[in-house]
Amino acid sequence: MARVELDHIAHSYAPKAAEPAYALHPLDVVWEEGSACALLGPSGCGKTTLLNIISGLIAPSRGRLLFNGQDVTRLPTEKRNIAQVFQFPVIYDTMTVAGNLAFPLRNRGMEKRAIEVRVAEIAELLDLTRDLNKPARNLTADAKQKISLGRGLVRSDVAAVLFDEPLTVIDPALKWELRSKLKEVHRALNVLMIYVTHDQVEALTFADQVMVMRDGEVLQRATPAELFETPEHTFVGYFIGSPGMNFLEADVAGHQAKVAGTVFELGRSYTVPAGSTKVQIGFRPDYARTAPSGDIPVKVRRIEDLGRRRLARLALGPHEIYATVPHDVTIDGEDAALTIPPNRLFVYVDGRRIIGEDRR
Amino acid sequence: MSKPINNRAWFFVLPVLGFVMFSAIIPMMTVVNYSVQDTMGSNQFFWNGDQWFRDLLNPTTEIGARFAGALGRNLTFSLVALLIEVPLGIGMALCLPRQGWTVGFVLVLIALPMLIPWNVVGTIWQIFARADIGLFGATLVGMGIPYNVTQDPTSAWVTIVVIDAWHWTPLVILLSYAGLRAIPDAYYQAARIDSASRWAIFTNVELPKLHKVLVIAVLLRFMQTFMIYTEPFVVTGGGPGSSTTFLAIDLVKIALGQVDLGNAAAMSLVYNLITLTICWIFYTIMTQMDKRGAE
């Protein structure tokens, strides 16, 4: 177990080019021992590159990778003490489940009795005890992923467990089960787990720290709740939540924002820096309430009943807005109004959130 | 909804049936016909029952001894060729580059022997192996190794085996290479994480993943070596003595050399039956393995 530190790590797949295109922009991160972290982002955002740097598959063009303060940047994979669970189950077909779990220990020359004890321990933790003597290839995909994880966990000195979208090939019904198993294992072993995914539900339920990435850049690193409540970047607001956050271009001055002639009251007073090209206000559909009367008049395009809640698609001038329709509210006809608590309204300048001053 | 049934559709099968009749069934039936009859010449045949088959399968008769000898030599040859070509092919496939411009170059280079027709291969080697002027033969003789394809049975055997390995190991290489390339990188990465040695990776990752490809390679190589004809025919002529007289060579000698139709027909039917049996065994093993894998 260890803490993993990225010290100004950056990577470009063509480092010799005059202007190297970074697949991963310079990055400083510390992951503490025993935490569960997720790297979340769309395809091509650099999350897999980052994972490969940690696992030793690629060497970063710049920066240092530290495990417990020790520089491992140039060490080969086998010397790094990491474990990895891949997108699809990677198991040794010819071996039994027990053989698979024992394999890393046998390779390290561990004593036979000690191997048996450790394998039994991990199998117990992963609910694989009943299958220990079965051929590994006959098991289901989720059991195979558990074997894959178990091969990492049997080594008591493992520094970090890396997950590369491990639920991709798992049945939807079993995904939830396997995910809670991962949580359980994490609590039991207190080992650092780094989880790469493009599925926000997986990331937000698994991790206590989520790093949202886009185009090789980390946009926000926060707890799942913080990502939802206060997205630091319009992309984070858009990517997390379903539907994503509403963003409207606005003229922001002081504690008011004007969108298509309509005034939004902001909770704080904002000064937009000179030279900004794009100023937006953003709010979650979850906190915007649609009712027959309220602060901001809007047109109703459609109301979707999602069972647990109702969602309205509204129009404000040329803008389209998603908002919640509370269950006790009935809306007839086209005209309705929107109420947004001021503390749920944020201002974004060129994509980044800016912090306003308290209203005097 | 009931499907319309139109038996006229059967007529469309007739051309194929006709073609198969002329290409396979009728020739086969003439062979069956010869195998149960004898002739004194002038195109007069009389019934001989199963006598040709009894003689063939009885090693104390002349033809029986000949057949048993050729069958034994042929099985030995197939076994030796497989034992050399399969490990060599896998080994070479492991050494091939996996990326870069050399891949195409090397693959074409390796595939070249397979593109040469059998009789040309035989002719090349007939000259190449000559003890007096052949590069291979003369070099061996010059090094003091007793080598003579036409007079020494060991030399003849070694030469035929070397020719077959030279000609057909590339097939095993290409099949194994394709099989190796199909293994996702994650398996290698996982093996490295598990600190597996090179040998452990080979036995636990590569060999199990090559399993199916290797069954096909072994099947193909077995069938081809079991039917070998042209190389020994051109290079050694089945000699010296009968040391490289394999089944196909002996069959042609009996049928076309001695025009001994009864013996030749019986022999070719039994030969065919052996081939079919081995095919069936391989097919069964392959489908059984698929079934076990799918469980």
XYZ file of C-alpha atoms in Angstrom:
655
model
C 0.000 0.000 0.000
C 1.273 3.355 -0.844
C 0.552 6.885 -1.790
C 0.928 7.706 -5.442
C 2.190 11.085 -6.487
C 2.262 12.597 -9.964
C 4.909 15.279 -10.010
C 4.356 17.460 -13.051
C 3.596 14.510 -15.281
C 2.887 15.282 -18.917
C 2.795 13.123 -21.989
C 2.907 13.600 -25.708
C 2.839 10.755 -28.231
C 5.075 12.775 -30.543
C 7.497 14.500 -28.152
C 9.962 15.362 -30.922
C 7.508 17.596 -32.801
C 8.192 21.323 -32.706
C 4.966 21.925 -30.819
C 4.222 18.659 -29.108
C 0.498 17.954 -28.898
C -0.024 16.882 -25.336
C -2.207 13.850 -24.780
C -1.819 14.760 -21.147
C -1.070 18.262 -19.918
C 1.270 18.826 -16.963
C -0.382 17.462 -13.898
C 0.313 17.424 -10.166
C -1.747 15.006 -8.133
C -1.314 13.146 -4.891
C -3.430 10.087 -4.202
C -3.320 9.130 -0.565
C -2.971 5.583 0.614
C -6.321 3.891 0.940
C -8.377 6.282 -1.136
C -10.658 5.414 -4.030
C -10.187 7.714 -6.982
C -11.847 7.832 -10.355
C -10.647 9.329 -13.615
C -13.725 10.345 -15.538
C -13.903 11.726 -19.028
C -15.008 11.043 -22.596
C -12.976 8.871 -24.984
C -9.663 10.415 -25.896
C -9.484 12.652 -22.831
C -6.152 11.185 -21.697
C -7.413 9.068 -18.836
C -6.094 5.834 -20.293
C -2.770 7.514 -21.064
C -2.547 8.506 -17.425
C -3.397 4.986 -16.313
C -0.749 3.549 -18.639
C 1.813 5.928 -17.173
C 1.004 4.699 -13.685
C 1.084 1.052 -14.730
C 4.357 1.516 -16.593
C 3.116 0.738 -20.077
C 4.320 4.136 -21.283
C 6.948 6.475 -19.893
C 5.782 10.083 -19.521
C 7.542 12.694 -21.658
C 7.915 14.872 -18.610
C 7.640 14.720 -14.854
C 8.116 12.121 -12.175
C 5.919 9.387 -10.783
C 6.441 8.665 -7.086
C 5.231 5.671 -5.091
C 5.697 6.408 -1.384
C 8.161 9.142 -2.277
C 10.257 6.782 -4.392
C 10.765 7.645 -8.047
C 9.371 4.822 -10.212
C 8.998 6.774 -13.467
C 11.407 4.539 -15.399
C 10.752 1.271 -13.606
C 9.201 -1.539 -15.671
C 5.682 -2.705 -14.812
C 6.785 -5.833 -12.979
C 8.876 -3.811 -10.523
C 6.099 -1.380 -9.605
C 3.884 -3.460 -7.380
C 0.690 -2.395 -9.026
C -2.303 -4.481 -9.993
C -4.578 -3.878 -12.926
C -8.055 -4.972 -13.930
C -8.640 -4.572 -17.646
C -11.692 -3.770 -19.768
C -12.281 -7.407 -20.529
C -11.462 -10.286 -18.190
C -7.826 -11.351 -18.417
C -7.380 -14.765 -16.868
C -5.140 -17.767 -17.463
C -7.469 -20.155 -19.310
C -5.688 -23.358 -18.479
C -5.591 -22.809 -14.737
C -8.203 -23.225 -12.054
C -9.418 -20.209 -10.117
C -7.010 -21.097 -7.321
C -4.201 -21.450 -9.856
C -4.939 -18.001 -11.209
C -4.905 -16.431 -7.778
C -1.712 -18.233 -6.799
C 0.126 -17.402 -10.031
C 1.613 -13.997 -9.012
C 2.747 -15.438 -5.684
C 4.316 -18.519 -7.264
C 6.193 -16.285 -9.677
C 7.566 -14.373 -6.720
C 8.789 -17.600 -5.164
C 6.506 -17.556 -2.157
C 6.283 -20.644 -0.011
C 3.495 -23.093 -0.884
C 1.688 -23.103 2.455
C 1.695 -19.327 2.669
C 0.276 -19.117 -0.878
C -2.608 -21.427 0.007
C -3.475 -19.375 3.078
C -3.392 -16.092 1.181
C -5.381 -17.430 -1.787
C -8.076 -18.759 0.556
C -8.213 -15.387 2.288
C -8.679 -13.401 -0.914
C -11.121 -15.938 -2.380
C -13.204 -15.551 0.753
C -13.193 -11.779 0.365
C -14.277 -12.005 -3.284
C -16.838 -14.818 -2.769
C -14.806 -17.144 -4.970
C -14.246 -19.867 -2.381
C -16.814 -22.223 -3.918
C -15.240 -21.909 -7.356
C -11.602 -22.282 -6.308
C -11.094 -25.660 -7.962
C -13.087 -24.950 -11.104
C -11.329 -24.140 -14.396
C -11.260 -20.354 -14.595
C -12.359 -20.244 -18.246
C -15.805 -21.662 -17.461
C -16.834 -18.818 -15.153
C -18.988 -15.826 -16.060
C -17.479 -12.469 -17.033
C -18.087 -10.900 -13.639
C -16.447 -13.792 -11.812
C -13.509 -13.539 -14.206
C -13.147 -9.854 -13.398
C -13.087 -10.796 -9.733
C -10.301 -13.296 -10.430
C -8.438 -10.573 -12.269
C -8.817 -8.297 -9.262
C -7.922 -11.130 -6.910
C -4.613 -11.725 -8.710
C -3.704 -8.171 -7.773
C -4.989 -8.349 -4.238
C -3.195 -11.558 -3.242
C 0.018 -9.574 -3.159
C -0.115 -7.910 0.229
C 2.457 -5.317 -0.853
C 0.445 -4.030 -3.821
C 0.819 -0.246 -4.114
C -2.313 0.510 -6.071
C -5.026 -1.295 -7.987
C -5.830 0.210 -11.371
C -9.172 -0.352 -13.039
C -9.514 0.304 -16.755
C -13.284 0.471 -17.337
C -13.688 -2.901 -15.654
C -17.465 -3.134 -16.022
C -17.556 -2.754 -19.817
C -18.429 -6.374 -20.564
C -20.480 -7.083 -17.466
C -24.245 -7.666 -17.627
C -26.111 -4.551 -16.501
C -27.798 -6.548 -13.755
C -24.451 -7.664 -12.362
C -22.705 -4.308 -12.699
C -24.229 -2.979 -9.538
C -23.272 -6.103 -7.628
C -19.681 -6.070 -8.792
C -19.393 -2.367 -8.045
C -20.518 -2.822 -4.473
C -18.057 -5.713 -4.207
C -15.299 -3.320 -5.239
C -16.399 -0.883 -2.559
C -16.395 -3.666 -0.008
C -12.920 -4.828 -1.002
C -11.712 -1.266 -0.800
C -13.008 -0.882 2.720
C -11.613 -4.266 3.792
C -8.103 -3.834 2.424
C -7.654 -0.076 2.538
C -5.682 -0.132 -0.697
C -5.420 2.768 -3.138
C -7.726 2.168 -6.074
C -7.668 4.204 -9.273
C -10.653 3.699 -11.497
C -10.854 4.864 -15.097
C -14.261 5.182 -16.705
C -16.417 7.279 -18.988
C -19.545 6.358 -17.059
C -20.401 9.025 -14.517
C -22.549 6.688 -12.433
C -19.648 4.280 -12.016
C -17.239 7.052 -11.111
C -19.535 8.866 -8.723
C -20.618 5.738 -6.869
C -17.185 4.188 -6.659
C -14.845 6.987 -5.772
C -14.404 9.465 -2.987
C -12.287 11.610 -5.291
C -13.176 12.073 -8.948
C -10.936 13.699 -11.512
C -12.856 14.934 -14.542
C -10.686 15.136 -17.639
C -11.060 16.488 -21.117
C -8.483 16.867 -23.923
C -5.641 15.832 -21.644
C -6.498 18.349 -18.995
C -7.896 17.899 -15.521
C -10.902 20.190 -15.225
C -11.879 19.472 -11.668
C -10.800 17.171 -8.896
C -13.370 16.874 -6.165
C -15.784 14.653 -4.303
C -18.835 13.431 -6.223
C -21.065 15.827 -4.289
C -18.869 18.822 -5.098
C -18.808 17.891 -8.773
C -22.559 17.913 -8.793
C -23.174 20.967 -6.629
C -20.406 23.286 -7.800
C -18.912 22.315 -11.138
C -15.791 24.374 -11.719
C -16.040 24.053 -15.486
C -18.952 24.115 -17.902
C -17.819 20.731 -19.223
C -18.045 19.200 -15.748
C -21.530 20.640 -15.342
C -22.544 19.286 -18.709
C -20.866 15.867 -18.346
C -22.109 15.089 -14.856
C -25.780 14.847 -14.140
C -28.563 13.652 -16.402
C -29.565 15.818 -18.093
C -26.495 18.009 -17.709
C -26.398 21.540 -16.403
C -28.115 24.375 -18.290
C -25.717 26.977 -19.639
C -27.018 30.254 -21.072
C -24.979 33.030 -22.561
C -25.587 36.127 -20.524
C -24.583 39.710 -19.879
C -23.406 39.660 -16.320
C -23.100 42.902 -14.385
C -23.074 43.140 -10.606
C -25.690 40.841 -9.142
C -27.780 40.492 -12.249
C -27.480 38.488 -15.422
C -29.443 39.286 -18.544
C -30.385 36.428 -20.857
C -32.412 37.290 -23.956
C -33.848 40.298 -22.239
C -34.780 38.449 -19.058
C -33.097 39.243 -15.749
C -31.726 36.501 -13.511
C -30.966 37.461 -9.913
C -27.527 36.177 -8.882
C -26.784 35.530 -5.237
C -23.528 37.403 -5.404
C -21.977 40.296 -7.222
C -19.746 39.461 -10.180
C -17.181 41.434 -12.106
C -16.450 39.930 -15.518
C -12.750 40.264 -16.356
C -11.987 42.382 -19.390
C -11.232 40.492 -22.606
C -13.476 37.527 -21.792
C -15.059 36.078 -24.899
C -17.834 33.959 -23.455
C -19.864 34.625 -20.325
C -22.449 32.079 -19.262
C -24.679 31.406 -16.329
C -25.277 27.831 -15.308
C -27.742 25.974 -13.133
C -28.803 22.387 -12.570
C -32.200 21.275 -13.903
C -32.566 19.575 -10.520
C -32.667 22.941 -8.729
C -34.693 24.898 -11.284
C -38.374 24.715 -10.464
C -41.075 25.101 -13.122
C -44.459 26.443 -12.032
C -47.391 28.366 -13.522
C -45.994 31.519 -11.921
C -42.532 32.549 -10.769
C -39.459 34.727 -11.450
C -38.633 34.059 -15.057
C -41.324 33.649 -17.711
C -40.659 30.747 -20.111
C -42.435 28.791 -22.827
C -43.065 25.074 -22.250
C -42.048 22.860 -25.156
C -42.582 19.465 -23.595
C -42.881 17.794 -20.239
C -41.259 14.378 -19.862
C -42.402 12.103 -17.096
C -39.368 10.112 -15.900
C -41.328 8.361 -13.175
C -39.322 9.530 -10.200
C -39.493 13.106 -11.425
C -40.856 15.240 -14.211
C -38.634 17.199 -16.496
C -39.693 20.205 -18.558
C -38.066 21.310 -21.761
C -38.461 25.051 -21.773
C -37.645 27.846 -24.162
C -36.294 31.217 -23.164
C -35.810 33.289 -26.291
C -33.450 31.227 -28.461
C -32.256 29.151 -25.486
C -33.414 25.746 -24.428
C -33.593 24.930 -20.739
C -34.248 21.767 -18.762
C -35.998 22.189 -15.427
C -37.819 20.132 -12.840
C -41.582 20.129 -12.550
C -42.479 19.347 -8.915
C -45.109 16.650 -8.459
C -47.628 18.987 -6.842
C -47.524 21.396 -9.791
C -49.776 21.209 -12.830
C -48.906 23.158 -15.924
C -51.477 23.873 -18.585
C -50.718 25.505 -21.888
C -47.500 27.034 -23.093
C -46.830 29.635 -20.469
C -44.969 28.923 -17.283
C -42.261 30.397 -15.123
C -38.946 29.308 -13.673
C -37.629 29.818 -10.150
C -33.948 29.225 -9.404
C -32.499 29.653 -5.911
C -29.747 32.299 -6.321
C -27.155 30.133 -4.555
C -27.626 27.494 -7.284
C -26.767 29.905 -10.072
C -23.144 30.140 -11.133
C -21.271 32.320 -13.548
C -18.751 30.885 -16.001
C -16.260 32.945 -17.927
C -14.663 31.127 -20.870
C -15.738 27.853 -19.373
C -14.376 28.407 -15.869
C -16.475 29.280 -12.861
C -15.759 32.637 -11.281
C -16.516 33.404 -7.671
C -18.642 36.457 -6.944
C -18.448 38.762 -3.958
C -21.002 38.635 -1.241
C -23.817 41.109 -1.768
C -23.554 44.033 0.615
C -48.012 -18.710 -41.726
C -47.235 -21.761 -43.846
C -44.306 -21.622 -46.190
C -45.060 -22.365 -49.838
C -43.616 -25.747 -50.754
C -42.377 -26.061 -54.277
C -40.651 -29.303 -55.118
C -39.491 -27.943 -58.435
C -36.711 -26.332 -56.482
C -35.011 -29.739 -56.410
C -34.315 -29.424 -60.118
C -31.878 -26.637 -59.376
C -29.724 -29.082 -57.461
C -29.405 -31.353 -60.487
C -26.438 -29.585 -62.152
C -24.399 -29.879 -58.961
C -25.418 -33.483 -58.588
C -24.358 -34.131 -62.160
C -21.055 -32.445 -61.605
C -20.357 -34.399 -58.437
C -21.331 -37.606 -60.227
C -18.693 -37.108 -62.885
C -16.003 -35.605 -60.662
C -16.232 -37.913 -57.677
C -18.882 -40.582 -57.512
C -18.417 -42.309 -60.880
C -14.576 -42.430 -60.680
C -14.877 -43.686 -57.129
C -17.310 -46.409 -58.218
C -14.961 -47.594 -60.951
C -12.320 -47.993 -58.261
C -14.770 -49.945 -56.133
C -15.575 -51.986 -59.232
C -11.913 -52.843 -59.845
C -11.381 -53.719 -56.202
C -13.785 -56.663 -56.343
C -12.843 -58.039 -59.775
C -9.861 -59.599 -61.475
C -8.887 -59.677 -65.119
C -6.725 -61.767 -67.384
C -6.487 -58.953 -69.876
C -8.399 -58.224 -73.091
C -10.943 -56.332 -71.024
C -12.516 -59.446 -69.495
C -13.315 -59.168 -65.801
C -14.525 -61.740 -63.312
C -15.702 -61.560 -59.723
C -12.972 -61.787 -57.075
C -14.934 -60.967 -53.910
C -12.919 -59.472 -51.055
C -9.718 -61.316 -52.001
C -7.772 -58.156 -52.910
C -8.588 -56.672 -49.501
C -7.638 -59.879 -47.657
C -4.265 -59.938 -49.411
C -3.682 -56.237 -48.786
C -4.336 -56.436 -45.078
C -2.366 -59.655 -44.605
C 1.318 -58.768 -44.131
C 2.469 -62.260 -45.071
C 1.436 -61.783 -48.703
C 3.679 -59.824 -51.024
C 1.252 -56.931 -51.507
C 0.386 -56.960 -47.794
C 4.020 -56.622 -46.819
C 4.460 -53.822 -49.323
C 1.422 -51.978 -48.012
C 2.362 -52.402 -44.368
C 5.863 -51.174 -45.113
C 4.681 -48.098 -47.004
C 2.079 -47.314 -44.337
C 4.676 -47.597 -41.584
C 7.120 -45.370 -43.477
C 4.384 -42.866 -44.192
C 3.227 -42.664 -40.568
C 6.838 -42.311 -39.413
C 7.412 -39.590 -41.961
C 4.283 -37.658 -40.884
C 5.276 -37.943 -37.245
C 8.855 -36.779 -37.862
C 7.708 -33.901 -40.065
C 5.144 -32.743 -37.478
C 7.637 -33.016 -34.618
C 10.014 -30.773 -36.515
C 7.631 -28.342 -38.190
C 5.215 -27.531 -35.362
C 7.757 -26.551 -32.658
C 9.951 -24.844 -35.256
C 6.971 -22.945 -36.671
C 5.826 -21.741 -33.237
C 9.356 -20.795 -32.300
C 9.879 -18.790 -35.459
C 6.465 -17.111 -35.133
C 7.523 -15.942 -31.669
C 10.666 -14.392 -33.145
C 8.918 -12.445 -35.889
C 8.615 -8.667 -35.542
C 5.198 -7.416 -34.445
C 5.248 -3.962 -35.947
C 7.166 -1.764 -38.357
C 7.985 -2.090 -42.020
C 9.859 -5.352 -41.473
C 6.599 -7.223 -40.793
C 5.429 -7.315 -44.404
C 8.894 -8.014 -45.719
C 9.524 -10.909 -43.359
C 6.089 -12.430 -43.912
C 6.496 -12.427 -47.694
C 9.981 -13.891 -47.354
C 8.647 -16.668 -45.137
C 5.672 -17.381 -47.374
C 7.838 -17.727 -50.504
C 8.509 -21.493 -50.270
C 4.754 -22.124 -50.076
C 4.238 -20.378 -53.394
C 6.482 -22.826 -55.249
C 4.732 -25.836 -56.832
C 5.621 -29.243 -55.450
C 7.365 -30.559 -58.574
C 9.467 -27.402 -58.827
C 10.444 -27.794 -55.184
C 11.394 -31.367 -55.983
C 13.438 -30.327 -58.989
C 15.199 -27.573 -57.066
C 16.155 -29.990 -54.335
C 17.080 -32.773 -56.712
C 19.847 -30.557 -58.048
C 20.564 -28.844 -54.725
C 21.084 -32.189 -52.982
C 23.270 -33.875 -55.587
C 26.442 -35.119 -53.971
C 28.598 -34.202 -56.946
C 27.407 -30.770 -58.090
C 24.593 -29.746 -55.717
C 25.384 -26.920 -53.321
C 23.840 -28.709 -50.346
C 25.030 -32.223 -51.171
C 28.506 -31.247 -52.294
C 29.012 -29.057 -49.232
C 28.056 -31.887 -46.893
C 30.339 -34.298 -48.732
C 33.096 -31.702 -48.655
C 32.705 -31.466 -44.907
C 33.341 -35.203 -44.694
C 29.742 -36.189 -44.008
C 28.716 -39.316 -45.944
C 25.781 -38.074 -47.973
C 24.176 -39.469 -51.064
C 20.485 -39.114 -51.799
C 20.313 -41.835 -54.395
C 22.318 -44.496 -52.582
C 22.065 -43.937 -48.851
C 18.593 -44.413 -47.228
C 19.433 -42.115 -44.317
C 20.489 -39.330 -46.689
C 17.316 -39.822 -48.710
C 15.109 -39.668 -45.604
C 16.871 -36.628 -44.189
C 16.545 -34.877 -47.532
C 12.809 -35.548 -47.881
C 12.190 -34.396 -44.299
C 14.286 -31.261 -44.817
C 12.432 -30.487 -48.055
C 9.067 -30.843 -46.371
C 10.160 -28.713 -43.413
C 11.544 -26.067 -45.788
C 8.412 -26.105 -47.912
C 5.727 -26.225 -45.213
C 7.065 -24.907 -41.894
C 6.061 -21.449 -43.216
C 2.422 -22.536 -43.041
C 2.798 -23.320 -39.346
C 4.676 -20.046 -38.848
C 1.964 -17.976 -40.507
C -0.854 -19.715 -38.645
C 0.939 -19.367 -35.301
C 1.835 -15.769 -36.049
C -1.806 -14.944 -36.772
C -2.774 -16.716 -33.553
C -0.177 -14.809 -31.549
C -1.237 -11.490 -33.019
C -4.812 -12.183 -31.954
C -3.798 -12.224 -28.268
C -4.727 -8.834 -26.794
C -1.887 -6.841 -25.236
C -3.692 -6.869 -21.899
C -2.693 -10.516 -21.435
C 0.981 -9.663 -21.729
C 0.530 -6.643 -19.489
C -1.252 -8.783 -16.879
C 1.491 -11.402 -17.060
C 4.115 -8.716 -16.483
C 2.174 -7.395 -13.505
C 2.115 -10.957 -12.189
C 5.916 -11.167 -12.668
C 5.601 -14.134 -15.025
C 8.823 -15.338 -16.658
C 9.093 -15.538 -20.458
C 8.583 -19.296 -20.284
C 5.573 -18.907 -17.984
C 4.030 -16.436 -20.443
C 4.589 -18.938 -23.246
C 3.026 -21.888 -21.435
C 0.212 -20.037 -19.659
C -0.799 -17.352 -22.137
C 0.519 -18.001 -25.630
C 0.231 -21.769 -25.948
C -3.363 -21.972 -24.622
C -4.399 -19.149 -26.957
C -2.696 -20.896 -29.911
C -4.472 -24.154 -29.173
C -7.138 -23.901 -31.878
C -4.793 -22.587 -34.542
C -2.373 -25.392 -33.775
C -5.043 -28.060 -34.173
C -5.685 -26.729 -37.666
C -1.955 -26.563 -38.405
C -1.404 -30.127 -37.204
C -4.414 -31.379 -39.159
C -3.300 -29.718 -42.388
C 0.290 -30.812 -42.007
C -0.732 -34.354 -41.170
C -2.954 -34.665 -44.215
C -0.331 -33.203 -46.509
C 2.523 -35.325 -45.230
C 0.327 -38.409 -45.264
C -0.358 -37.840 -48.961
C 3.208 -36.850 -49.879
C 4.058 -37.841 -53.421
C 5.859 -35.348 -55.606
C 8.979 -34.628 -53.564
C 10.110 -38.245 -53.099
C 8.989 -39.039 -56.649
C 11.193 -36.318 -58.133
C 14.138 -36.411 -55.718
C 14.571 -40.079 -54.770
C 12.061 -41.908 -56.935
C 11.037 -43.818 -53.802
C 14.505 -45.210 -53.297
C 17.115 -46.195 -52.584
C 15.415 -49.600 -52.501
C 12.012 -48.852 -51.093
C 13.275 -46.661 -48.277
C 11.294 -43.563 -49.332
C 8.415 -45.384 -51.004
C 5.426 -43.830 -49.287
C 1.806 -44.869 -49.808
C 1.044 -42.566 -52.719
C 4.232 -43.528 -54.532
C 3.592 -47.221 -54.067
C 0.013 -46.808 -55.211
C 1.072 -45.131 -58.441
C 3.690 -47.827 -59.019
C 1.133 -50.583 -58.610
C -1.641 -48.905 -60.595
C 0.272 -47.305 -63.445
C 3.616 -49.133 -63.349
C 2.349 -52.688 -62.983
C -1.242 -52.013 -64.131
C -2.282 -54.228 -61.243
C -5.769 -52.774 -61.045
C -7.250 -55.010 -58.356
C -4.473 -54.489 -55.849
C -4.266 -50.777 -56.616
C -8.029 -50.302 -56.237
C -8.143 -52.125 -52.928
C -5.132 -50.189 -51.712
C -6.503 -46.801 -52.708
C -9.808 -47.547 -50.977
C -8.074 -48.553 -47.759
C -5.754 -45.557 -48.048
C -8.784 -43.336 -48.506
C -10.469 -44.919 -45.514
C -7.442 -44.260 -43.315
C -7.385 -40.620 -44.417
C -11.099 -40.252 -43.706
C -10.763 -41.864 -40.287
C -7.969 -39.532 -39.291
C -9.989 -36.559 -40.564
C -12.929 -37.688 -38.492
C -10.786 -38.088 -35.382
C -9.363 -34.587 -35.787
C -12.782 -33.133 -36.470
C -14.192 -34.784 -33.370
C -11.347 -33.546 -31.216
C -11.770 -30.016 -32.574
C -15.528 -29.844 -32.039
C -15.204 -31.400 -28.586
C -12.649 -28.737 -27.675
C -14.959 -26.002 -28.947
C -17.767 -27.396 -26.861
C -15.637 -27.506 -23.744
C -14.450 -23.968 -24.407
C -18.018 -22.720 -24.816
C -19.218 -24.175 -21.531
